[in-house]
Short mmCIF file of C-alpha atoms in Angstrom, two decimals:
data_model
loop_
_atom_site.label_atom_id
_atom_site.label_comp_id
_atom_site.label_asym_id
_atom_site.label_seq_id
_atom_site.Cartn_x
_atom_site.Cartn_y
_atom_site.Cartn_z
CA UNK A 9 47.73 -3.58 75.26
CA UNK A 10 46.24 -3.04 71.80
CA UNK A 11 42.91 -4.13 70.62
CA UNK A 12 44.52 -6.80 69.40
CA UNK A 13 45.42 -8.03 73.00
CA UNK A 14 49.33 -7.84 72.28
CA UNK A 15 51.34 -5.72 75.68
CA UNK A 16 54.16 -3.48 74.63
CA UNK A 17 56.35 -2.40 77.42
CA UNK A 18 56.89 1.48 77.62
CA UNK A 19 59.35 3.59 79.66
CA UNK A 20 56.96 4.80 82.02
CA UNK A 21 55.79 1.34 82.99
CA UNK A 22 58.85 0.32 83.68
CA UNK A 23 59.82 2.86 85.70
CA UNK A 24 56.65 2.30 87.68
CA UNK A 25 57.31 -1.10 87.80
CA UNK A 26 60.80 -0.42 88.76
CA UNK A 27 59.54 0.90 92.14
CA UNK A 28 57.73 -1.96 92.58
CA UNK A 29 60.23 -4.42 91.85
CA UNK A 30 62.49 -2.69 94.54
CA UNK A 31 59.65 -2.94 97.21
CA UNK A 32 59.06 -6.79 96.37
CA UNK A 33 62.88 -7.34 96.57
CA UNK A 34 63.34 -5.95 99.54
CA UNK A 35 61.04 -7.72 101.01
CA UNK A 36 63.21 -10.80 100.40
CA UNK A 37 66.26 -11.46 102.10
CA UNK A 38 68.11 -13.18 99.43
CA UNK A 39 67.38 -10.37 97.07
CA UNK A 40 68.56 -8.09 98.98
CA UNK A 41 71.83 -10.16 99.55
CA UNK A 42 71.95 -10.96 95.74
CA UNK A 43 71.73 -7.27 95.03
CA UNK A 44 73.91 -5.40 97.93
CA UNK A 45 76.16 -7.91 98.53
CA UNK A 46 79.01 -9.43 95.94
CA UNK A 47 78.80 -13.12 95.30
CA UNK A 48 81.41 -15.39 95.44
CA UNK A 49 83.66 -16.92 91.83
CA UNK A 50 82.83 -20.21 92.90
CA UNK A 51 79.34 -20.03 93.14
CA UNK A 52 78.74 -17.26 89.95
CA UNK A 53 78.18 -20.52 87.51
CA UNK A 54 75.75 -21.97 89.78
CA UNK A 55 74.08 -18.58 90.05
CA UNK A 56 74.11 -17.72 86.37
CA UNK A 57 72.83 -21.17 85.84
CA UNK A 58 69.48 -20.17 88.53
CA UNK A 59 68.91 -17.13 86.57
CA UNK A 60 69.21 -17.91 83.37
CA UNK A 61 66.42 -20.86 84.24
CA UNK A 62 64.66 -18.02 86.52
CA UNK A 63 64.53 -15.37 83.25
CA UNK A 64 63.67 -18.34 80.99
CA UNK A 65 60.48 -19.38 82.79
CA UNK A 66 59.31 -15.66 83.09
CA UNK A 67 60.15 -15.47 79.72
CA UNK A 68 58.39 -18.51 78.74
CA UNK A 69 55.13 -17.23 80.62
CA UNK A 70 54.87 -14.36 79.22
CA UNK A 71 55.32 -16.54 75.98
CA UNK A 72 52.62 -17.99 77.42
CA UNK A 73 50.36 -15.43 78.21
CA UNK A 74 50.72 -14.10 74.27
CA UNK A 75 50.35 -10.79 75.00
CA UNK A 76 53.89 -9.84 74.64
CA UNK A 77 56.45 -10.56 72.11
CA UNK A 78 59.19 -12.83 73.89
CA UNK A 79 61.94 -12.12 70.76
CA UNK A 80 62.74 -8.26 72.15
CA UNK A 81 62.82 -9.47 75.37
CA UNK A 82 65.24 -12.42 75.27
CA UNK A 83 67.25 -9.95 73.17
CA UNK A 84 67.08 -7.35 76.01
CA UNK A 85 67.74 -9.78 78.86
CA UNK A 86 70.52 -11.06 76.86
CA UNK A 87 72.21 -7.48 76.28
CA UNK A 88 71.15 -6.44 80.13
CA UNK A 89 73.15 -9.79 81.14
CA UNK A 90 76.31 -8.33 79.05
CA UNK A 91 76.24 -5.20 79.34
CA UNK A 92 74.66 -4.91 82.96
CA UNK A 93 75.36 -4.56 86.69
CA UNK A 94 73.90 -7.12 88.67
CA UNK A 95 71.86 -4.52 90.36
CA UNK A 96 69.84 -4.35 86.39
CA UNK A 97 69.70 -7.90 86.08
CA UNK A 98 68.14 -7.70 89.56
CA UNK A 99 65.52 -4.94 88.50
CA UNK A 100 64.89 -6.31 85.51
CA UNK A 101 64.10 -9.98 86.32
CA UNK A 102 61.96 -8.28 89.20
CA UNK A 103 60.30 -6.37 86.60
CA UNK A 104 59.66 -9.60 84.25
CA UNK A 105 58.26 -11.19 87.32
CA UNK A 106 55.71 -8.67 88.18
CA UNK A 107 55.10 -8.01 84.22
CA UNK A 108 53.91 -11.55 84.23
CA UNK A 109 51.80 -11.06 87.40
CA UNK A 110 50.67 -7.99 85.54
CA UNK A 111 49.86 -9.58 82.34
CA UNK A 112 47.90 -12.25 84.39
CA UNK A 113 46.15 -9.88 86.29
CA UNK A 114 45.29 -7.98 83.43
CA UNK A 115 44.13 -11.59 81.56
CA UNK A 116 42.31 -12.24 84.17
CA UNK A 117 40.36 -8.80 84.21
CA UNK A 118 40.20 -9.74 80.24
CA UNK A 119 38.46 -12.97 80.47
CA UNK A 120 36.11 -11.26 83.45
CA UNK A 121 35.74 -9.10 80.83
CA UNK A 122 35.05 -10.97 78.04
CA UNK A 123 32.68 -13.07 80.24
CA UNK A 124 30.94 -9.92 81.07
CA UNK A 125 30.55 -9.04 77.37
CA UNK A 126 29.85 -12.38 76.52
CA UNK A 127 27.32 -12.33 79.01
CA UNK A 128 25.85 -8.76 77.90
CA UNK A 129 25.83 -10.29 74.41
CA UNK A 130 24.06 -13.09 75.03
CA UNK A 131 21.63 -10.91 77.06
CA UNK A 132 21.35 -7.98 74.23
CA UNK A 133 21.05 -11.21 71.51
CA UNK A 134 17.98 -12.68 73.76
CA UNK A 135 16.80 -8.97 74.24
CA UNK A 136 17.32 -8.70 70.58
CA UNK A 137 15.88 -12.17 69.23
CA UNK A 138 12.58 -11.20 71.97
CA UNK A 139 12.51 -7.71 70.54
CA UNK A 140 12.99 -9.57 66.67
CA UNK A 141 10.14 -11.89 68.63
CA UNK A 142 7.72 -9.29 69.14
CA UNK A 143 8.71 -6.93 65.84
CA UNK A 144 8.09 -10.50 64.08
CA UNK A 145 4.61 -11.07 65.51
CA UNK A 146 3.41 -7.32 65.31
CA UNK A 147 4.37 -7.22 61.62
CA UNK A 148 3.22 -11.03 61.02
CA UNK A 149 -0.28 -9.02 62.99
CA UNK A 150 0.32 -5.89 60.49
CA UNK A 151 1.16 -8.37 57.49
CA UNK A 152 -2.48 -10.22 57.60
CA UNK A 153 -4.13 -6.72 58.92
CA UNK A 154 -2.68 -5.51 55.88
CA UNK A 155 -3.04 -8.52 53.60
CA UNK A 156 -6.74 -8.57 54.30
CA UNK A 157 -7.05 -4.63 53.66
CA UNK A 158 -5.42 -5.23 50.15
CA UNK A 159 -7.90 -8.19 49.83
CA UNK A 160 -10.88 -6.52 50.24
CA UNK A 161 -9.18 -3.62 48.23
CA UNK A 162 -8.68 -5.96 45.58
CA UNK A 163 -11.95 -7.68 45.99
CA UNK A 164 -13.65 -4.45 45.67
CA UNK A 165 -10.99 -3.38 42.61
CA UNK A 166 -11.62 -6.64 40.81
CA UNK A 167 -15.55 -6.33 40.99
CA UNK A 168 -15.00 -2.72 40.28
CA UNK A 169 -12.68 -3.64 36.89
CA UNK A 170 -14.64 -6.84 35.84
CA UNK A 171 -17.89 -4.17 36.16
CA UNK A 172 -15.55 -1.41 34.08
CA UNK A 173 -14.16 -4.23 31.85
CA UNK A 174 -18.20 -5.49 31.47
CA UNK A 175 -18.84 -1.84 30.31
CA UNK A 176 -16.62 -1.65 28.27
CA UNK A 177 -17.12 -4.59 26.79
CA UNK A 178 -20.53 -3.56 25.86
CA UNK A 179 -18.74 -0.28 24.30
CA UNK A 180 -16.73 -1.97 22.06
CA UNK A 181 -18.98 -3.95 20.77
CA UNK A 182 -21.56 -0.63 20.37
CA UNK A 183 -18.42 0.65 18.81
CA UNK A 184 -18.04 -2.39 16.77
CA UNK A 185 -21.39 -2.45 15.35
CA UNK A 186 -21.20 1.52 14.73
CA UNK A 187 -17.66 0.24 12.64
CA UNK A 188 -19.03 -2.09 10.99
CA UNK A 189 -22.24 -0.03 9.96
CA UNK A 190 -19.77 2.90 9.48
CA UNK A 191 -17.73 1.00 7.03
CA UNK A 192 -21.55 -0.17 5.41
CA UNK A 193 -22.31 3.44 4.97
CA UNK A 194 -18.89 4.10 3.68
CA UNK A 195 -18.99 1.14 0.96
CA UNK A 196 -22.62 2.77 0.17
CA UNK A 197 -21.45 6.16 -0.37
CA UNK A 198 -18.07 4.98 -2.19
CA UNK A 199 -20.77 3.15 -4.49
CA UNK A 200 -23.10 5.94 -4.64
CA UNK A 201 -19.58 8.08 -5.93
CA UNK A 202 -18.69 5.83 -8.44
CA UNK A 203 -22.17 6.04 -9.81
CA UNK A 204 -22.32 9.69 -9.26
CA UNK A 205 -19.19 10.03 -11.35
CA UNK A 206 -20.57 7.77 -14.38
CA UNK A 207 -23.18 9.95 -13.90
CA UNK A 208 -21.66 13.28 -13.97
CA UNK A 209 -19.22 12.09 -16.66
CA UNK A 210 -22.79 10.68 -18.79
CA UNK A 211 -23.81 14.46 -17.58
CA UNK A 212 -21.01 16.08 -18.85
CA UNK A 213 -21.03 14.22 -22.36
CA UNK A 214 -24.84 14.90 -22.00
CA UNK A 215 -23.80 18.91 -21.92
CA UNK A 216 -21.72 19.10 -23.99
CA UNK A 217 -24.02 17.55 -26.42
CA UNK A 218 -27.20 19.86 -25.57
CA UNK A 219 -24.69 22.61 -25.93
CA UNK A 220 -23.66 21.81 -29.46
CA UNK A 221 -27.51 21.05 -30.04
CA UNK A 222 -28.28 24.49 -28.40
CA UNK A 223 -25.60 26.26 -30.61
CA UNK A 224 -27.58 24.53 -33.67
CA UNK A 225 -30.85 25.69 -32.30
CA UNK A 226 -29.65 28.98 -31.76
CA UNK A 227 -28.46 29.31 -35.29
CA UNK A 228 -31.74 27.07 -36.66
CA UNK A 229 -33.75 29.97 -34.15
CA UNK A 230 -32.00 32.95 -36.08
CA UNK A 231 -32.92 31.75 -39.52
CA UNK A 232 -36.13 30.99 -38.83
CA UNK A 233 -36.55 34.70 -37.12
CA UNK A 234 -34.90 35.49 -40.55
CA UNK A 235 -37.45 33.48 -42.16
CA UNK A 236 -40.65 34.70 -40.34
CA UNK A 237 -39.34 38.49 -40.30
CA UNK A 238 -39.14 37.86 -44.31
CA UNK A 239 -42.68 36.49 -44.50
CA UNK A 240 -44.08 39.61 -42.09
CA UNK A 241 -42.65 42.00 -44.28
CA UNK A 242 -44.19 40.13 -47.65
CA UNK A 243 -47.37 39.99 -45.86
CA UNK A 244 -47.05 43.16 -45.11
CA UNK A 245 -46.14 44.20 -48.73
CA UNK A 246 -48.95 42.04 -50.03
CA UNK A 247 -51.61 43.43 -47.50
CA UNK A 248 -50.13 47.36 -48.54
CA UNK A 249 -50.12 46.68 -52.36
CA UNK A 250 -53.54 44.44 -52.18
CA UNK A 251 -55.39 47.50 -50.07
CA UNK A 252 -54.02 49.56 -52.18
CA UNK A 253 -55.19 48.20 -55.82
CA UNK A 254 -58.68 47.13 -53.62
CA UNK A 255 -58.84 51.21 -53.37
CA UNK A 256 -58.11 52.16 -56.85
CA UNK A 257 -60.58 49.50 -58.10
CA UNK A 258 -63.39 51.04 -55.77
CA UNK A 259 -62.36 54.47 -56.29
CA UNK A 260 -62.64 53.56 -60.36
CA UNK A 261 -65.97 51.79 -59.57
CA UNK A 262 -67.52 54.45 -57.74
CA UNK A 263 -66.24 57.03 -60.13
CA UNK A 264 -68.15 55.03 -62.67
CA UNK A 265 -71.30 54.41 -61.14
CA UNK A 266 -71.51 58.08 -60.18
CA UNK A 267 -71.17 58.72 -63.96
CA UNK A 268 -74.05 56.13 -64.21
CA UNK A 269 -75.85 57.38 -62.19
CA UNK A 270 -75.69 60.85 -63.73
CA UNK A 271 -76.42 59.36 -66.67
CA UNK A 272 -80.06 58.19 -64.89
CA UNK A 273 -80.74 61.28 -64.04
CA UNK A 274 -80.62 62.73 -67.14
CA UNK A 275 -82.62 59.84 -68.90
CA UNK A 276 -84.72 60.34 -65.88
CA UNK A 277 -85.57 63.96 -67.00
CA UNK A 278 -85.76 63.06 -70.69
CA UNK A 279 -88.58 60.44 -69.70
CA UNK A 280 -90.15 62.24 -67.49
CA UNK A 281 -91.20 65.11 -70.13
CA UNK A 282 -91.71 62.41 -72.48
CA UNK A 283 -93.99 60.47 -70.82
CA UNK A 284 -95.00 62.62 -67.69
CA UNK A 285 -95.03 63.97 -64.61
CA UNK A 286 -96.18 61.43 -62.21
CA UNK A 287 -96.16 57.77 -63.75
CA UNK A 288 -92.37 58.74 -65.02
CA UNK A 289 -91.95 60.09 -61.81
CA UNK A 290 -93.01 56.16 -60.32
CA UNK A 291 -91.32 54.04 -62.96
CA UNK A 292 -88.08 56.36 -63.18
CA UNK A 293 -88.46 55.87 -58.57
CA UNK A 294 -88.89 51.93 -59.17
CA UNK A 295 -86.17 51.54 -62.02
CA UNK A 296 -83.75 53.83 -60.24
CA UNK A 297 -83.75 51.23 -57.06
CA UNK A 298 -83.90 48.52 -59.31
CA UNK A 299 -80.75 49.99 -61.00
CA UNK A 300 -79.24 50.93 -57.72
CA UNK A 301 -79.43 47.49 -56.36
CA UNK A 302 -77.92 45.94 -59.72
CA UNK A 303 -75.18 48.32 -59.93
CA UNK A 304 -73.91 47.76 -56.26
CA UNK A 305 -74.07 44.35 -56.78
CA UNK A 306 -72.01 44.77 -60.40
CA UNK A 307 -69.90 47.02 -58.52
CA UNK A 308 -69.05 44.67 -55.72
CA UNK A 309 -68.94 41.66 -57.99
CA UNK A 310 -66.35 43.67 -60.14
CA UNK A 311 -64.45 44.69 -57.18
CA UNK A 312 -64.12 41.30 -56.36
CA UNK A 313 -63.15 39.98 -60.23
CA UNK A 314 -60.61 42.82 -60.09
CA UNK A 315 -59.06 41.77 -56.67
CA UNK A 316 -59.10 38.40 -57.79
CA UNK A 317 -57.40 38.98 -61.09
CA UNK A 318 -54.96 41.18 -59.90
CA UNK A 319 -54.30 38.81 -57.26
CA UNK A 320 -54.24 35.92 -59.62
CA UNK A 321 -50.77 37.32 -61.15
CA UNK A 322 -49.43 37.79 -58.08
CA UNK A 323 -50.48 34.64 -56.62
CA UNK A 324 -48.95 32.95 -59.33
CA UNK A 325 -45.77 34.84 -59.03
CA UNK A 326 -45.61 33.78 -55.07
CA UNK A 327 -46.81 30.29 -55.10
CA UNK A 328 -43.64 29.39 -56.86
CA UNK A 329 -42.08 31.13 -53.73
CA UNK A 330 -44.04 30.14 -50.86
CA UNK A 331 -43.71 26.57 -52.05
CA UNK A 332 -40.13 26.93 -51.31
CA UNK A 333 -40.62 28.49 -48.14
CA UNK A 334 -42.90 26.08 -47.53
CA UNK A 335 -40.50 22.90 -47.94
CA UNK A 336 -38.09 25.13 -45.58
CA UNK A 337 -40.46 25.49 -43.53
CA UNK A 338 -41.09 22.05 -43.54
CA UNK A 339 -37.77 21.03 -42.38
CA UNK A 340 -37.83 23.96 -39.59
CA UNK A 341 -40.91 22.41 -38.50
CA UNK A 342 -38.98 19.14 -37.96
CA UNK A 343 -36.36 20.35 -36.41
CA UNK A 344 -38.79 22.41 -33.96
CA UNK A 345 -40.19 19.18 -32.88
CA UNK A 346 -37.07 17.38 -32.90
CA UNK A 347 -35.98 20.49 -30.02
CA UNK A 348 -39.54 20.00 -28.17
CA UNK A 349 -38.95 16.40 -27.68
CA UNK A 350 -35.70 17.75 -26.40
CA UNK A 351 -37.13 20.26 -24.25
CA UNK A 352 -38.73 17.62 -22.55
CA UNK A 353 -36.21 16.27 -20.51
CA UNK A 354 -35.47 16.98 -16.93
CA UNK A 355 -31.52 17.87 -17.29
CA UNK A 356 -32.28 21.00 -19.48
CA UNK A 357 -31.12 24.20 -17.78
CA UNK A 358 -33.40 27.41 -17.00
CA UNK A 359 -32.02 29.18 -20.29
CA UNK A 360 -31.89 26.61 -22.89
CA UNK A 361 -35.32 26.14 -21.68
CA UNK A 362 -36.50 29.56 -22.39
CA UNK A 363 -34.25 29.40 -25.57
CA UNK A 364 -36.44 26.10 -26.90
CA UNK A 365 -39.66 27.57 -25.62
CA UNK A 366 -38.94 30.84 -28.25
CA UNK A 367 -38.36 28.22 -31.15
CA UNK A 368 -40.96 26.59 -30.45
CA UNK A 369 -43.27 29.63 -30.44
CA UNK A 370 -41.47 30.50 -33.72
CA UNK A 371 -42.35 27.07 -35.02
CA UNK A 372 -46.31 27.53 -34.32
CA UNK A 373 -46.08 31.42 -35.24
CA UNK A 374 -45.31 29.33 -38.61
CA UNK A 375 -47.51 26.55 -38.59
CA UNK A 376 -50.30 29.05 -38.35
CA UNK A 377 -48.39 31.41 -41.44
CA UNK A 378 -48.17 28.26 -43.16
CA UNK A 379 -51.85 26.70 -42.57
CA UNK A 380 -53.36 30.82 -43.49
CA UNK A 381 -51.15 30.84 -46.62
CA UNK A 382 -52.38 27.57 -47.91
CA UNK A 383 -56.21 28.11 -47.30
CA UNK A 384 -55.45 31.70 -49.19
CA UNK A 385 -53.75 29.72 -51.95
CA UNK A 386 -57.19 26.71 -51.76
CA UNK A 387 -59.26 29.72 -52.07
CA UNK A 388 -57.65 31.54 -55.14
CA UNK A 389 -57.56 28.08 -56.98
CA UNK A 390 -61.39 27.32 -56.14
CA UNK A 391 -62.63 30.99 -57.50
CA UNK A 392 -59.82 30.76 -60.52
#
């Protein structure tokens, strides 16, 4: 029998079932007769009729029993019936018959087995649905154990986060208001570029102009160096050729009041032995101071004329001069105050600043050549 529950007949159970067979037969009489001894011609139809029906029910309970295919079997009761003795059809209807007590047996054992497994199974599924029971209420028991862990987890994870998300709610809106002042500061400083760059570009323009202005001041500085190195060296000229003809004139003036005075002496001695000793000696004492005193004064007063004429000529030779230099001057003077209103303003750099401070020293160093020149020119005119 296969799992299946289908019986197929193989050669050792038949020949243990052969054994059998002969036992049960020979326990019956008529078997044994039918077997050992020969049966008659007029009663072989009868028989063959009584078997047939015999081989047919066994046949048709194994049919019933469905554990054995019936087709192979009619075919090999058929082809025993042909081709057999008697003694074969004997065995092998035996055999059928115990086959089917066999088979019956053996269903029986199946359904007492099948009970019994039933019976197992329905005790292993109440075993199992208790055990599914009990596994069912401890996890429903871990479920809520669990389920109220992860509640107060996520009690204590939502006051935790709505704390955190409180936080940093308070950060972004610190970091908010440092944006929004950041982007204040920005817009200030973008302003304070543009303005810084209209006011480097007003700078620039604002150098480049000082620089052309310093280039002119430069070159206005050199000529009037020029100028006032020119005016020292007259001055100088006129100081050397005025202290000069002053010492010629007082070398000819004392010269000549020496010769006066040599002269007085020798009057002196004629009056003195004219008119004598003593009261010429008192009169030619008295006259002699007298003449002294007039004769420096001459002498200085002639000094003076002589400077004065002398000077007069040249004078008149430079005035036509220094009233040129004098309208250049002029115009440098203009200029110089045209650079110290310059100077005053707070973008000029440490060197242009020393540069205008030596022009306008120049400028005063010329003011004051200027201012001496015309009170010596206001003095000639008043004596002249």
């Amino acid at each position: 029998m296969n799992r299946s529950g289908c019986v197929y007949v193989t050669g050792e159970f038949l020949s243990s079932n052969a054994i059998m067979a002969r036992s049960i037969s020979g326990s019956s009489e008529e078997d044994a007769m039918y077997v050992t001894t020969p049966v008659e011609s007029s009663d072989d139809d009868s028989a063959e009729n009584r078997k047939e029906e015999a081989l047919n029910q066994v046949l048709s309970e194994i049919e019933a029993t469905g554990a054995i295919n019936s087709g192979g079997l009619r075919q090999l009761c058929r082809r025993v019936q042909r081709e057999g003795t008697p003694f074969t059809v004997a065995n092998l209807e035996s055999f059928l018959r115990v086959l089917v007590q066999e088979l019956r047996r053996r269903q029986g054992e199946m359904r007492n087995l099948e009970e019994t497994i039933r019976a197992r199974d329905d005790m292993h599924r109440n075993q199992m649905h208790r055990l599914y029971e009990e596994m069912d209420h401890h996890i429903s028991e871990e479920k809520d154990s669990i389920m109220r862990k992860e509640e107060l987890k996520f009690e204590t994870a939502r006051s935790s986060l709505l704390s955190e998300l409180a936080r940093r709610d308070e950060q972004i809106q610190e970091v908010e208001e440092q944006r929004r002042e950041t982007v204040a500061h920005l817009q200030e400083l973008r302003d304070r570029e543009a303005a810084t760059k209209q006011d480097n570009y007003r700078l620039l323009e604002s150098k480049y102009e000082l620089e052309s202005k310093l280039e002119k001041e430069r070159k206005t500085n050199y000529r009037l160096q020029q100028c006032i190195e020119e005016i020292r060296r007259d001055s100088i000229w006129d100081k050397r050729k005025y202290m000069s003809a002053g010492f010629h004139l007082a070398k000819s003036i004392v010269l000549e009041q020496q010769g006066l005075l040599n002269q007085l002496e020798i009057l002196k001695s004629m009056t003195a032995t004219l008119e004598g000793k003593e009261d010429d000696h008192n009169k030619t004492k008295k006259w002699e101071s007298q003449n002294y005193f007039e004769g420096e004064s001459f002498s200085n007063s002639l000094d003076s004329c002589d400077q004065f004429t002398s000077a007069d000529y040249e004078y008149d030779e430079e005035i036509c001069g220094t009233k040129q230099r004098l309208a250049s001057l002029d115009s440098l003077k203009s200029m110089a105050s045209s650079t110290s209103s310059f100077t005053s303003s707070r973008w000029r750099t440490p060197c242009l600043k020393e540069e205008l401070d030596n022009v306008q020293v120049c400028s005063n160093s010329l003011d004051s050549a200027v201012n001496d020149r015309e009170v010596v020119v206001q003095f000639h005119k008043r004596i002249s």
